[in-house]
Coordinates of C-alpha atoms in Angstrom, one line a residue:
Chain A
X1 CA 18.4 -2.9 -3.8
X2 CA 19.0 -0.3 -1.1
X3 CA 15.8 0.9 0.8
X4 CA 16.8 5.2 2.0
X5 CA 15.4 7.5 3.4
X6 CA 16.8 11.1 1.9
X7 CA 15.9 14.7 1.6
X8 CA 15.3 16.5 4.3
X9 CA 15.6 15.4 8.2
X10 CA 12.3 17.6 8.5
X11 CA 10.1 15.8 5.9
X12 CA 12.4 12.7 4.8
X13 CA 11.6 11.4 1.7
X14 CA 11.4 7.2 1.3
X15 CA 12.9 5.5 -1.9
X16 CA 14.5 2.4 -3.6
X17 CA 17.5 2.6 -5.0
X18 CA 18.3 0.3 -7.8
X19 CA 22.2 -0.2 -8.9
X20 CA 22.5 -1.4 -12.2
X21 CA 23.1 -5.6 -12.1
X22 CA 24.7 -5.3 -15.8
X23 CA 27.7 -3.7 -16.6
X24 CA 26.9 -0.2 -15.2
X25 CA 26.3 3.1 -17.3
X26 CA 27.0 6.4 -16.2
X27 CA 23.1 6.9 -16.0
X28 CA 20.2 7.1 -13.9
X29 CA 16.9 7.4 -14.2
X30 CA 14.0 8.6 -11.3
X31 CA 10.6 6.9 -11.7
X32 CA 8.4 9.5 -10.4
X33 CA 4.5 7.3 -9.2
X34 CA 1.1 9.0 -9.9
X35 CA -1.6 10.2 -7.7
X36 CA -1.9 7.7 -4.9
X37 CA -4.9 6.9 -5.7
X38 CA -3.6 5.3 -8.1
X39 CA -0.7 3.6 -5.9
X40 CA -1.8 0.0 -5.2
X41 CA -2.4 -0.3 -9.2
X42 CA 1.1 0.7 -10.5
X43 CA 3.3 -0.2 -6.9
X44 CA 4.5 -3.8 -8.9
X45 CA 4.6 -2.1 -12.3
X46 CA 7.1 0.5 -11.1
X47 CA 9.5 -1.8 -9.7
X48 CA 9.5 -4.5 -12.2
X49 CA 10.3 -0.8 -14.3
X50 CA 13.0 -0.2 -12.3
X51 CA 14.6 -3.9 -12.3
X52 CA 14.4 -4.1 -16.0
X53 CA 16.7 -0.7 -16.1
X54 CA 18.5 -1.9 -13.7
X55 CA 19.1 -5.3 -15.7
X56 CA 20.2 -2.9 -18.6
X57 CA 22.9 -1.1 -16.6
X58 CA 20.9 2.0 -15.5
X59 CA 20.9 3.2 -12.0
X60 CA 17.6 3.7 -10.5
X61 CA 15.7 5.2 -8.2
X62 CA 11.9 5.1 -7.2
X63 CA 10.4 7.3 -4.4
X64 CA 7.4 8.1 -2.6
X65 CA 6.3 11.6 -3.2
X66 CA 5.7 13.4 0.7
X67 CA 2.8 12.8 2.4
X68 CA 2.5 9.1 0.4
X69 CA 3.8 5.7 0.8
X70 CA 6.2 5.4 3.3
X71 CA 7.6 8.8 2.8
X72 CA 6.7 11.8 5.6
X73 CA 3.7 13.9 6.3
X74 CA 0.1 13.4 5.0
X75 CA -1.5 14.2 1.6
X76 CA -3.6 16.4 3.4
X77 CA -1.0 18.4 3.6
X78 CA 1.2 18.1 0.2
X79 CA 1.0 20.1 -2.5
X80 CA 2.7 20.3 -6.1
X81 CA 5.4 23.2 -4.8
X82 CA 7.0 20.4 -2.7
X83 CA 6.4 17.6 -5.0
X84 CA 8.7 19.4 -7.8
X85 CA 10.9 19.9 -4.7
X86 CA 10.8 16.3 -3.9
X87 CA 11.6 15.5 -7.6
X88 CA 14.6 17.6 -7.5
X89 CA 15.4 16.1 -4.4
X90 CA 15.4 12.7 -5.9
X91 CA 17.5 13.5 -9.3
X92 CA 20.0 15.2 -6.9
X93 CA 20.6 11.7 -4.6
X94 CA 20.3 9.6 -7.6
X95 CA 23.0 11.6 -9.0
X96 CA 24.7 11.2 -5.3
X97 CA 24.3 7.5 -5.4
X98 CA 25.3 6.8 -8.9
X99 CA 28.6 8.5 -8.9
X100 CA 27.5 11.8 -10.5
X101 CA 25.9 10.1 -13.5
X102 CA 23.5 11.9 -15.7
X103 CA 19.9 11.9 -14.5
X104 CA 16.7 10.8 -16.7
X105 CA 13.0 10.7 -15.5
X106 CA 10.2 9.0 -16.3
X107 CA 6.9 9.7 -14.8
X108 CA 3.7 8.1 -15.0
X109 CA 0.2 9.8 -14.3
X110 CA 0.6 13.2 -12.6
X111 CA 4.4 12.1 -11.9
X112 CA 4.9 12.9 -15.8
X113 CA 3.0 16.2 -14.9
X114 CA 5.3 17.3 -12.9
X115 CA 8.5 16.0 -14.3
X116 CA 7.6 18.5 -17.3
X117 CA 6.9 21.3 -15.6
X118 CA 9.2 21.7 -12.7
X119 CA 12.5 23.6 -13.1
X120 CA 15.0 20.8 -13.7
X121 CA 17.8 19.8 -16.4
X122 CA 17.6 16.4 -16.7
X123 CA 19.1 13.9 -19.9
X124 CA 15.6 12.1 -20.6
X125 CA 12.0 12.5 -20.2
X126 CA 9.2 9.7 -20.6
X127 CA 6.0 10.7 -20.3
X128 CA 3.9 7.7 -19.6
X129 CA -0.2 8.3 -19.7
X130 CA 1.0 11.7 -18.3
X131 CA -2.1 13.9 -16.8
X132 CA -2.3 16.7 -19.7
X133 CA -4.9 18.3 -18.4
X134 CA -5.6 18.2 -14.8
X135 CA -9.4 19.9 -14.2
X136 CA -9.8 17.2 -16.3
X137 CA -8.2 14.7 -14.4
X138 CA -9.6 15.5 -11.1
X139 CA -13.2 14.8 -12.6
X140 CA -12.5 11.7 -13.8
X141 CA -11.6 10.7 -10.6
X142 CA -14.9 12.2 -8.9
X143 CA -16.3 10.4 -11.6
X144 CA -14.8 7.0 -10.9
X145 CA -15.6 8.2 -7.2
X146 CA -19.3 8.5 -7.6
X147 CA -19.5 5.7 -9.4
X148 CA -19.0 3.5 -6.3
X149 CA -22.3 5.1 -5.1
X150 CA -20.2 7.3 -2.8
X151 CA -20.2 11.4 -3.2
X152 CA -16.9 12.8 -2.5
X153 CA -16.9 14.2 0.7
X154 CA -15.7 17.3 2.3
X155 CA -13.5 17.4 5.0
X156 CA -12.1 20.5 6.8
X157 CA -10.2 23.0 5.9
X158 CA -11.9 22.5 2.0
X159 CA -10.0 19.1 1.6
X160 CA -12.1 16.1 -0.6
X161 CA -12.0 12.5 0.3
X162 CA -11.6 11.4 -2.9
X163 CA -11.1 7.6 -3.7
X164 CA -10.0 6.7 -0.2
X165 CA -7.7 9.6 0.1
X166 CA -7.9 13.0 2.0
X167 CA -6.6 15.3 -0.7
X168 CA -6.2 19.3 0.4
X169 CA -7.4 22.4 -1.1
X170 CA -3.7 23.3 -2.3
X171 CA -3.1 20.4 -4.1
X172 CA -6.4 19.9 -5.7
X173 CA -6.0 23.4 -7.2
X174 CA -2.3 23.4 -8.6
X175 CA -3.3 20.1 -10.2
X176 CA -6.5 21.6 -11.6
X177 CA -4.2 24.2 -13.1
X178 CA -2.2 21.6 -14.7
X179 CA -2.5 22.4 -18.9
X180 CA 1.1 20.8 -20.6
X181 CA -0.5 22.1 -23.7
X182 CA 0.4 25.6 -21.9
X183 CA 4.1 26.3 -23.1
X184 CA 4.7 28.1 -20.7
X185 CA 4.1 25.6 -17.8
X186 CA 6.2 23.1 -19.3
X187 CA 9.6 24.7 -17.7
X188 CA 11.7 21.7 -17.5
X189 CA 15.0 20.9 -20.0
X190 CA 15.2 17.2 -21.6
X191 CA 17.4 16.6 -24.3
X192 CA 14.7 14.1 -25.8
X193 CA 11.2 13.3 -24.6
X194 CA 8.7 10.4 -25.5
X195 CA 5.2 10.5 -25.2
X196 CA 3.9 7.2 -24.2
X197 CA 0.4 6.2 -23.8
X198 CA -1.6 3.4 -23.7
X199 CA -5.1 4.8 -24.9
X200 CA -3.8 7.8 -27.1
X201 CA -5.9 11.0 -26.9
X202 CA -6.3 14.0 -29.2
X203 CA -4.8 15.7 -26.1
X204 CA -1.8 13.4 -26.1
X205 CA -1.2 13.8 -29.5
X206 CA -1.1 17.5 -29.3
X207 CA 1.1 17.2 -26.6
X208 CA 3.5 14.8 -28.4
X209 CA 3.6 17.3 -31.8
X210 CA 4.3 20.1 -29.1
X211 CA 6.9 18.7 -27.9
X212 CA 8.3 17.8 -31.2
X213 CA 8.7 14.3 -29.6
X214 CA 10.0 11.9 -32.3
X215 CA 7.1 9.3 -31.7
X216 CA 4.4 9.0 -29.7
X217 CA 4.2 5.1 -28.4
X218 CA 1.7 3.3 -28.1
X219 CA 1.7 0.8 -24.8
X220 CA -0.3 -2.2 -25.0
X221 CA -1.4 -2.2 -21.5
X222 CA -3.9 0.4 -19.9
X223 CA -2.4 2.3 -16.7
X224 CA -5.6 4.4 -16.2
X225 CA -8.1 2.7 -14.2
X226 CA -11.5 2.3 -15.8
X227 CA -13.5 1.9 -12.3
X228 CA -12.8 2.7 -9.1
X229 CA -12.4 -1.5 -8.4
X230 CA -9.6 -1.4 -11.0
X231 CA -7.7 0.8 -8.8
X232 CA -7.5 -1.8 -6.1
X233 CA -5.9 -4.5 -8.5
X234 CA -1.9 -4.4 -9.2
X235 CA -1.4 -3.6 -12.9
X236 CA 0.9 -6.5 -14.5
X237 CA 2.4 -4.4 -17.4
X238 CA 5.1 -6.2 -18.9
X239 CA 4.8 -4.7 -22.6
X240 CA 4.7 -1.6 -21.5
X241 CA 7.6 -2.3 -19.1
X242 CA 9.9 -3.6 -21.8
X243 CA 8.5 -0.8 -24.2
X244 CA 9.6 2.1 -21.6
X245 CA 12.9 0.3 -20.5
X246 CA 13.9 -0.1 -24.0
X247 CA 13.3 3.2 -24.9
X248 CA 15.8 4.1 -22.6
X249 CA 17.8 1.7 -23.5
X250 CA 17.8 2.8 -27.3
X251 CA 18.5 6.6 -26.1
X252 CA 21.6 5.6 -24.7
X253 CA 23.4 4.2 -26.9
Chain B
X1 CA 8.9 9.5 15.6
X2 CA 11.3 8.5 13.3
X3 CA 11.7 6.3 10.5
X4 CA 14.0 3.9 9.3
X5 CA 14.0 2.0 6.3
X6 CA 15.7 -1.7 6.6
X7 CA 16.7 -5.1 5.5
X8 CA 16.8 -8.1 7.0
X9 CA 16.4 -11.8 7.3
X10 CA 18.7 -14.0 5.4
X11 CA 21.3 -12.3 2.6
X12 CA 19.0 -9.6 3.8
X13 CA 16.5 -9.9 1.2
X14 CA 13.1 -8.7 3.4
X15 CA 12.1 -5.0 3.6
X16 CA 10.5 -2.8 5.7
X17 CA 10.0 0.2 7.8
X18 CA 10.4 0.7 11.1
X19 CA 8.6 3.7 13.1
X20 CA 10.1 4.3 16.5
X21 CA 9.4 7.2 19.3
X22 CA 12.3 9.8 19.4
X23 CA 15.5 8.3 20.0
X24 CA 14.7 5.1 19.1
X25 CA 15.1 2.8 22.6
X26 CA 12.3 0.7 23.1
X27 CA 10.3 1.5 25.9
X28 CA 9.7 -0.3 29.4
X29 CA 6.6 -2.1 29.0
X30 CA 6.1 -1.2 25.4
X31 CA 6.0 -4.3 23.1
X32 CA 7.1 -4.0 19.2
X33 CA 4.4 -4.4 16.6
X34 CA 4.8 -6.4 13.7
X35 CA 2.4 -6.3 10.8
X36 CA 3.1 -7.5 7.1
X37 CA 0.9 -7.3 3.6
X38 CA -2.5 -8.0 3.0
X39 CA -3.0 -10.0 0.3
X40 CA -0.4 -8.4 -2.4
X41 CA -0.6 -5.0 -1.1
X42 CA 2.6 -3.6 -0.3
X43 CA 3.8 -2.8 3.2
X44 CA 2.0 0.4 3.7
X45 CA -1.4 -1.4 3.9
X46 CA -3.9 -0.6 2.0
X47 CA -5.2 3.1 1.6
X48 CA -1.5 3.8 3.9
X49 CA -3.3 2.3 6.8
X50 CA -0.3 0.7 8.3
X51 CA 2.1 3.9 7.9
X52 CA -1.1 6.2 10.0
X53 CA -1.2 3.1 12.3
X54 CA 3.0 3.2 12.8
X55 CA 2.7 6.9 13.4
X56 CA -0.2 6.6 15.8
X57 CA 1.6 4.0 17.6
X58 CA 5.1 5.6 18.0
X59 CA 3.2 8.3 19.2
X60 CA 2.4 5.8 22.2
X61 CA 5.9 5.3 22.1
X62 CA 5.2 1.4 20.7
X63 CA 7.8 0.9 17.9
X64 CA 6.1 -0.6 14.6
X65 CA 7.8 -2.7 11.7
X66 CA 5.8 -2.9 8.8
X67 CA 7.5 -5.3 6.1
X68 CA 7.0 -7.1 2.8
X69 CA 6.9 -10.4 3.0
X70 CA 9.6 -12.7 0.8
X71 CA 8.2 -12.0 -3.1
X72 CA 6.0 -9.3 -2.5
X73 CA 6.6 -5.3 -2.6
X74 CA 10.3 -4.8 -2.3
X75 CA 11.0 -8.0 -0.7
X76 CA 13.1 -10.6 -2.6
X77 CA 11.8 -14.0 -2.6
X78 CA 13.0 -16.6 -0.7
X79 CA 15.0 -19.3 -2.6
X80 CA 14.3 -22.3 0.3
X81 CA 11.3 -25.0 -0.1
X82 CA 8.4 -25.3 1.8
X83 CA 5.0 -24.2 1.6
X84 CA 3.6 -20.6 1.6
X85 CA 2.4 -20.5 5.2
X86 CA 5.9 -22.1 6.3
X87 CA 7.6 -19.4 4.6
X88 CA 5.4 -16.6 5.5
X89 CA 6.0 -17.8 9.0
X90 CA 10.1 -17.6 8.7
X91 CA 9.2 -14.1 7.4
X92 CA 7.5 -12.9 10.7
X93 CA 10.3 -14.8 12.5
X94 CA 12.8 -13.0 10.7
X95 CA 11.6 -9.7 11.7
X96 CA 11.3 -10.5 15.2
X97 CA 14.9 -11.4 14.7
X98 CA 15.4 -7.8 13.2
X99 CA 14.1 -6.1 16.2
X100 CA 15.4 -8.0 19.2
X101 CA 18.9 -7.0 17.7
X102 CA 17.6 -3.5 18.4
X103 CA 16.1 -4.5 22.1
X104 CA 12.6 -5.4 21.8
X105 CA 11.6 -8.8 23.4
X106 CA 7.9 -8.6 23.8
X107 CA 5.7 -8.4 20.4
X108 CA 2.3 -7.6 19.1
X109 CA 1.6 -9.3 15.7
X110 CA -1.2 -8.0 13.6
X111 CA -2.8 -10.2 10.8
X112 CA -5.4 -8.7 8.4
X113 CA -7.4 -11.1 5.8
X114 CA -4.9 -13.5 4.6
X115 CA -1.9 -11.9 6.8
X116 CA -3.9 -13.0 9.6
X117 CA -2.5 -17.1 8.4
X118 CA 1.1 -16.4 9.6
X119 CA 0.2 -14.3 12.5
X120 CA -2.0 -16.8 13.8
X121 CA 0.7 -20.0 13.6
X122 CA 3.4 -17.2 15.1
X123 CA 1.1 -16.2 18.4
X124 CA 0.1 -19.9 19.0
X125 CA 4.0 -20.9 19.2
X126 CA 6.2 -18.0 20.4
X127 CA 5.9 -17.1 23.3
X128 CA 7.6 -13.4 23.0
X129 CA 4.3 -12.8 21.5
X130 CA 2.0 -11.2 23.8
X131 CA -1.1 -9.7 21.8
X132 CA -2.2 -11.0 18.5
X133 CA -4.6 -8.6 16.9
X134 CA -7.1 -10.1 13.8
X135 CA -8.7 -8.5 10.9
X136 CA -11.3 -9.9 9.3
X137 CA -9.3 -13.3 10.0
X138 CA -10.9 -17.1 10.4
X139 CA -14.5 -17.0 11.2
X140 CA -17.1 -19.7 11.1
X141 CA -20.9 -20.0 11.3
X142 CA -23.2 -20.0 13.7
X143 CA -26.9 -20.7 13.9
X144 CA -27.3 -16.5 14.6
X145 CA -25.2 -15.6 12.0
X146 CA -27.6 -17.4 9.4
X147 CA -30.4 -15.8 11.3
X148 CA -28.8 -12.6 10.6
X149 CA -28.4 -13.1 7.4
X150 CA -32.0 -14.1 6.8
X151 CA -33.0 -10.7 8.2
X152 CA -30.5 -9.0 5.8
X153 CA -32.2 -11.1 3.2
X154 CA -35.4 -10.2 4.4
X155 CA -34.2 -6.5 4.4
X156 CA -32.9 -6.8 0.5
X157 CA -29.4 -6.2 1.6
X158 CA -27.9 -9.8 0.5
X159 CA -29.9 -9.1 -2.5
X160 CA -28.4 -5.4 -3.2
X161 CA -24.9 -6.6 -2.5
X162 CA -25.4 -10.0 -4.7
X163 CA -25.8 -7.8 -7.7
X164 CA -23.9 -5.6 -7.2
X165 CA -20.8 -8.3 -6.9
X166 CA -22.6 -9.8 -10.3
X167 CA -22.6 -6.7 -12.0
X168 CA -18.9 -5.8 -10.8
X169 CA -17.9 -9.3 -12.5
X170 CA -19.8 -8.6 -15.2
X171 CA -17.5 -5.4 -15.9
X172 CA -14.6 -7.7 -15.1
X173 CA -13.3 -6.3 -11.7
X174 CA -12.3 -9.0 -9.2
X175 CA -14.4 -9.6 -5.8
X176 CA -11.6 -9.5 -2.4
X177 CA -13.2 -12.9 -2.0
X178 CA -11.6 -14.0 -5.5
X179 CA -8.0 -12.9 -5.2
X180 CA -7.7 -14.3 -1.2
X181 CA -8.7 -17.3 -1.4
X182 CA -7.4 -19.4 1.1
X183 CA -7.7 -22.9 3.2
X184 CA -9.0 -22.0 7.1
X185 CA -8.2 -24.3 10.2
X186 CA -10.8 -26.5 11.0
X187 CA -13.2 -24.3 14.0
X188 CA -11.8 -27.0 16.7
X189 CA -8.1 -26.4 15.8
X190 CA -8.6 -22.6 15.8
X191 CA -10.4 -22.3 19.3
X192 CA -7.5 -24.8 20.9
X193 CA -4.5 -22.4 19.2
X194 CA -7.1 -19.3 20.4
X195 CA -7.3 -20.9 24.2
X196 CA -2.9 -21.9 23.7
X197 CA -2.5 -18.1 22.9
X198 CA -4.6 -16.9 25.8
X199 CA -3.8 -19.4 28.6
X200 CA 0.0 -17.8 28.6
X201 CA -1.3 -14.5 28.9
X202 CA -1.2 -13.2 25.4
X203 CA -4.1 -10.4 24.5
X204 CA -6.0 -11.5 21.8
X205 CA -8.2 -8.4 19.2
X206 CA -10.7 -10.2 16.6
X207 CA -12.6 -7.5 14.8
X208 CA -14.6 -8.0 11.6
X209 CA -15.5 -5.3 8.9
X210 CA -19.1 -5.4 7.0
X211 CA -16.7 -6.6 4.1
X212 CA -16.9 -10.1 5.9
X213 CA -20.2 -10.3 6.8
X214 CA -21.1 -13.4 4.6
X215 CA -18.8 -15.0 7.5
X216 CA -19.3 -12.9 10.5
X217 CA -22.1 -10.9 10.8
X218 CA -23.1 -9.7 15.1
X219 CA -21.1 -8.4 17.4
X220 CA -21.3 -12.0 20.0
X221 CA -20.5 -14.4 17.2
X222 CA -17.1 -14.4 18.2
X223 CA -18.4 -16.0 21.9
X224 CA -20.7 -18.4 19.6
X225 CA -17.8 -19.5 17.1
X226 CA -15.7 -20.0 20.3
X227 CA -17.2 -20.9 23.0
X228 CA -14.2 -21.5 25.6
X229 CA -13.0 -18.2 25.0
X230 CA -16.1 -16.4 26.6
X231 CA -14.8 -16.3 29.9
X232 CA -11.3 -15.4 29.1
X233 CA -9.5 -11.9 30.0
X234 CA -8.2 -10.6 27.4
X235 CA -10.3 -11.5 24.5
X236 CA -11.8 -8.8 22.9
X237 CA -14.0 -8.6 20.0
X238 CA -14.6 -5.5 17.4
X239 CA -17.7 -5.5 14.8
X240 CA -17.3 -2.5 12.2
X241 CA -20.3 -3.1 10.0
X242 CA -19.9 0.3 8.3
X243 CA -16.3 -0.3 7.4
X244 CA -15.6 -1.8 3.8
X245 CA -12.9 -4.6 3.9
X246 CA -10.2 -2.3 3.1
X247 CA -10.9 0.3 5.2
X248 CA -10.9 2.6 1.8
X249 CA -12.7 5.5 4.1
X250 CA -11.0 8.0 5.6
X251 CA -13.0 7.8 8.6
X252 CA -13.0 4.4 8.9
X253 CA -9.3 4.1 9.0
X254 CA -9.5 6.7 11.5
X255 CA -12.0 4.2 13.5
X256 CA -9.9 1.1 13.1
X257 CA -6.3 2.6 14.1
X258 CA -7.9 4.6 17.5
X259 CA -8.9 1.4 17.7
X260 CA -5.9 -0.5 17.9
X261 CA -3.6 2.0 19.0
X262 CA -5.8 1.9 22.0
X263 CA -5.7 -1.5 22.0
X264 CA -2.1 -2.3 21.7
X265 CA -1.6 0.5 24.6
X266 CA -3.2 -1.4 27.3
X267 CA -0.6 -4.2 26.5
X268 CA 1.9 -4.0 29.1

């Protein structure tokens, strides 16, 4: 397990990279994270993802998008142009660290968003509780917000506190223009993709016959918090885990 | 500033990131601060506060390591015996170890809630520690903190926060004061590793957060709870009634890291 600091020197991007502790494939796969609000909640369910590819001979890399975790910058000043730019970043050193191996993703929350609709030719896509709709999104995360007792509160500049983080004008608009039922957002080329979601919407299941994905799954655990409390708590997930691993695994054969 | 990601300790199984001023060479007169998770959080702290805290620091030109401990965030766990604090303990020791390879002899340690357990045992013993820095850490009553918390009573606040917790576990979401549950020292030990600390010089930060006002309540209770430590230099004590536990504000976090920034800055 190899801690790394890569991208840029100007805004460095932070990420663990996973080699494969079975007999190694020629095949990587990025775990792009959600919204940081959602960070403390998914943190362990990401890398126990990551060790159970790595168990099944993938290589793997997880990373903190800029201005989150222990990557550069602030959120306050992030927005989705350089998150697809830190994605590409991250399937181009995975494919540096692995030996040129071919490159899946698998995103969860808004790291699904993105994964679809940033210009990238990757092997695999898993879309897990991917945000389909991101005006959508955003209020149910005021909602969850003002639920605590709290309103969400402006800062400068047009930036929200929302949830505990300072979240700017830019990237609360280009994820309130997020709509993966849109064709033409969803830019990116997978040879397969798999919708996976734990409480199956009419929107996920629009996006899953879109997409002419061969099933949408169905994971057993929730990843969307239900309060703003739940956010707080580390998501054990070890269905879905095994679910999202193995469908990776299946792929490859 | 600059960043480095590392690994350490024994087979190298501990984790963390280290925020340094420019090139990197500690500074005259600048001691290295060491700060691990709270509760299960991972090394950024929660809401990122220990990655705004680095930053502000290297600013200051103090280097930072935040790490995971053994088990927790990206940190492998550690195969010997012994009981959780000892091993938490080895943990901080360990990263001391890390960053007197790279120069630094003096240290800062920082507990927060159940961090604060290691923390504590490492600034009573080691001597290269000189500031210890406590959030929310041991606290013990006093006959004015039950007065305050009659007048809170009085006031309906107790009240308004008791249902508020019972309607939360009603809904099924956990209370801080469920997941950290932990065994204190006993208020006699604690003021005699307090006075061991401060009699060799080390600085000493206590500051409390309304999230742990049903055990420290008024700015002064730390005098009260400790009474020895009243006349000491060095002591100093923060109350942040308005701050939740976590510091889940953006302004609070703000608060708290001015706070000890500007603390760990008149450390020399």
């Amino acid at each position: 397990m190899v801690p790394l600091h890569f991208g840029s020197s100007e805004r460095p991007l932070f990420g663990v990279y996973l080699p494969p502790t079975a007999t190694p494939r020629p095949l990587g796969v990025v775990i792009c994270p959600p919204l940081p609000q959602e960070a403390m909640r998914t943190t362990w369910t990401l890398r126990r993802l990551a060790l159970a590819l790595a168990e099944l001979g993938f290589h793997a890399l997880r990373f903190d998008w800029f201005g989150t975790g222990d990557s550069s910058g602030s959120l306050v000043e992030a927005d989705l142009r350089q998150w697809r730019a830190d994605l590409r970043a991250a399937v181009g050193e995975l494919r540096d660290l692995s030996g040129g191996s071919s490159i899946s993703v698998v995103g969860i929350g808004i790291g699904g968003s993105i994964a679809l609709t940033t210009e990238l030719a990757a092997r695999d896509l898993v879309l897990w509780d991917p945000v389909v709709r991101g005006a959508q999104h955003l209020k149910q995360l005021l909602a969850l917000h003002e639920a605590t007792g709290a309103r969400a509160r402006g800062r400068a500049n047009a930036a929200l506190e929302l949830l505990g983080y300072e979240m700017g004008a830019a990237l609360m608009a280009d994820i309130a223009a997020i709509d993966l039922l849109q064709p033409a957002q969803r830019v990116a080329h997978f040879k397969r993709v798999a919708v996976m979601s734990s409480a199956p919407s009419d929107e996920a299941r629009a996006l899953h016959a879109q997409l002419g994905a061969r099933e949408l799954v169905a994971l057993p655990e929730r990843a969307p918090a239900r309060s703003a409390g739940e956010l707080l708590i580390s998501l054990l997930a070890p269905e879905s885990v095994k679910r999202v691993s193995s469908w990776f695994n299946g792929e490859a054969a | 500033m600059r960043e480095r990601a590392l690994r350490f300790g024994r087979d190298e199984r501990l984790v963390g990131v280290l925020s340094e001023a420019g090139d990197g060479a500690p500074r005259v007169g600048r001691p290295a601060v060491l700060v691990a998770n709270v509760g299960v959080h991972h090394r950024i702290g929660p809401f990122r506060l220990w990655v705004e805290l680095a930053r502000a620091l290297a600013a200051r030109e103090h280097a930072m390591l935040r790490f995971d401990h053994a088990g927790l965030g990206d940190s492998a766990p550690r195969t010997e015996s012994g009981d959780e604090l000892m091993r938490a303990v080895l943990d901080v020791r360990d990263a001391m170890a890390c960053l007197e390879r790279r120069g630094h002899h003096r240290f800062v340690v920082l507990g927060f809630c159940s961090g604060v357990d290691a923390m504590h045992a490492i600034a009573r013993d080691d001597t290269r520690v000189v500031g210890a820095a406590f959030l929310d850490g041991y606290a013990y009553p006093t006959a004015r903190h039950a007065l305050h918390r009659l007048r809170r009573l009085a006031r309906g606040e107790v009240w308004r926060g008791a249902i508020v917790r019972r309607l939360n576990r009603m809904r099924g979401e956990a209370e801080v004061s469920d997941l950290y549950s932990r065994s204190y020292p006993s208020r006699e030990t604690c003021e005699h590793d307090l006075n061991q600390m401060a009699s060799r010089g080390a600085r000493l930060l206590f500051a409390f957060t309304g999230g742990a006002q049903q055990s420290f309540n008024h700015l002064g209770q730390l005098g009260e709870m400790f009474p020895s430590l009243r006349e000491r230099v060095g002591v100093d004590e923060l109350f942040l009634p308005e701050c939740d536990h976590l510091f889940g504000r953006v302004d609070d976090r703000e608060r708290i890291v001015a706070a000890l920034a500007g603390w760990v800055a008149r450390i020399r």
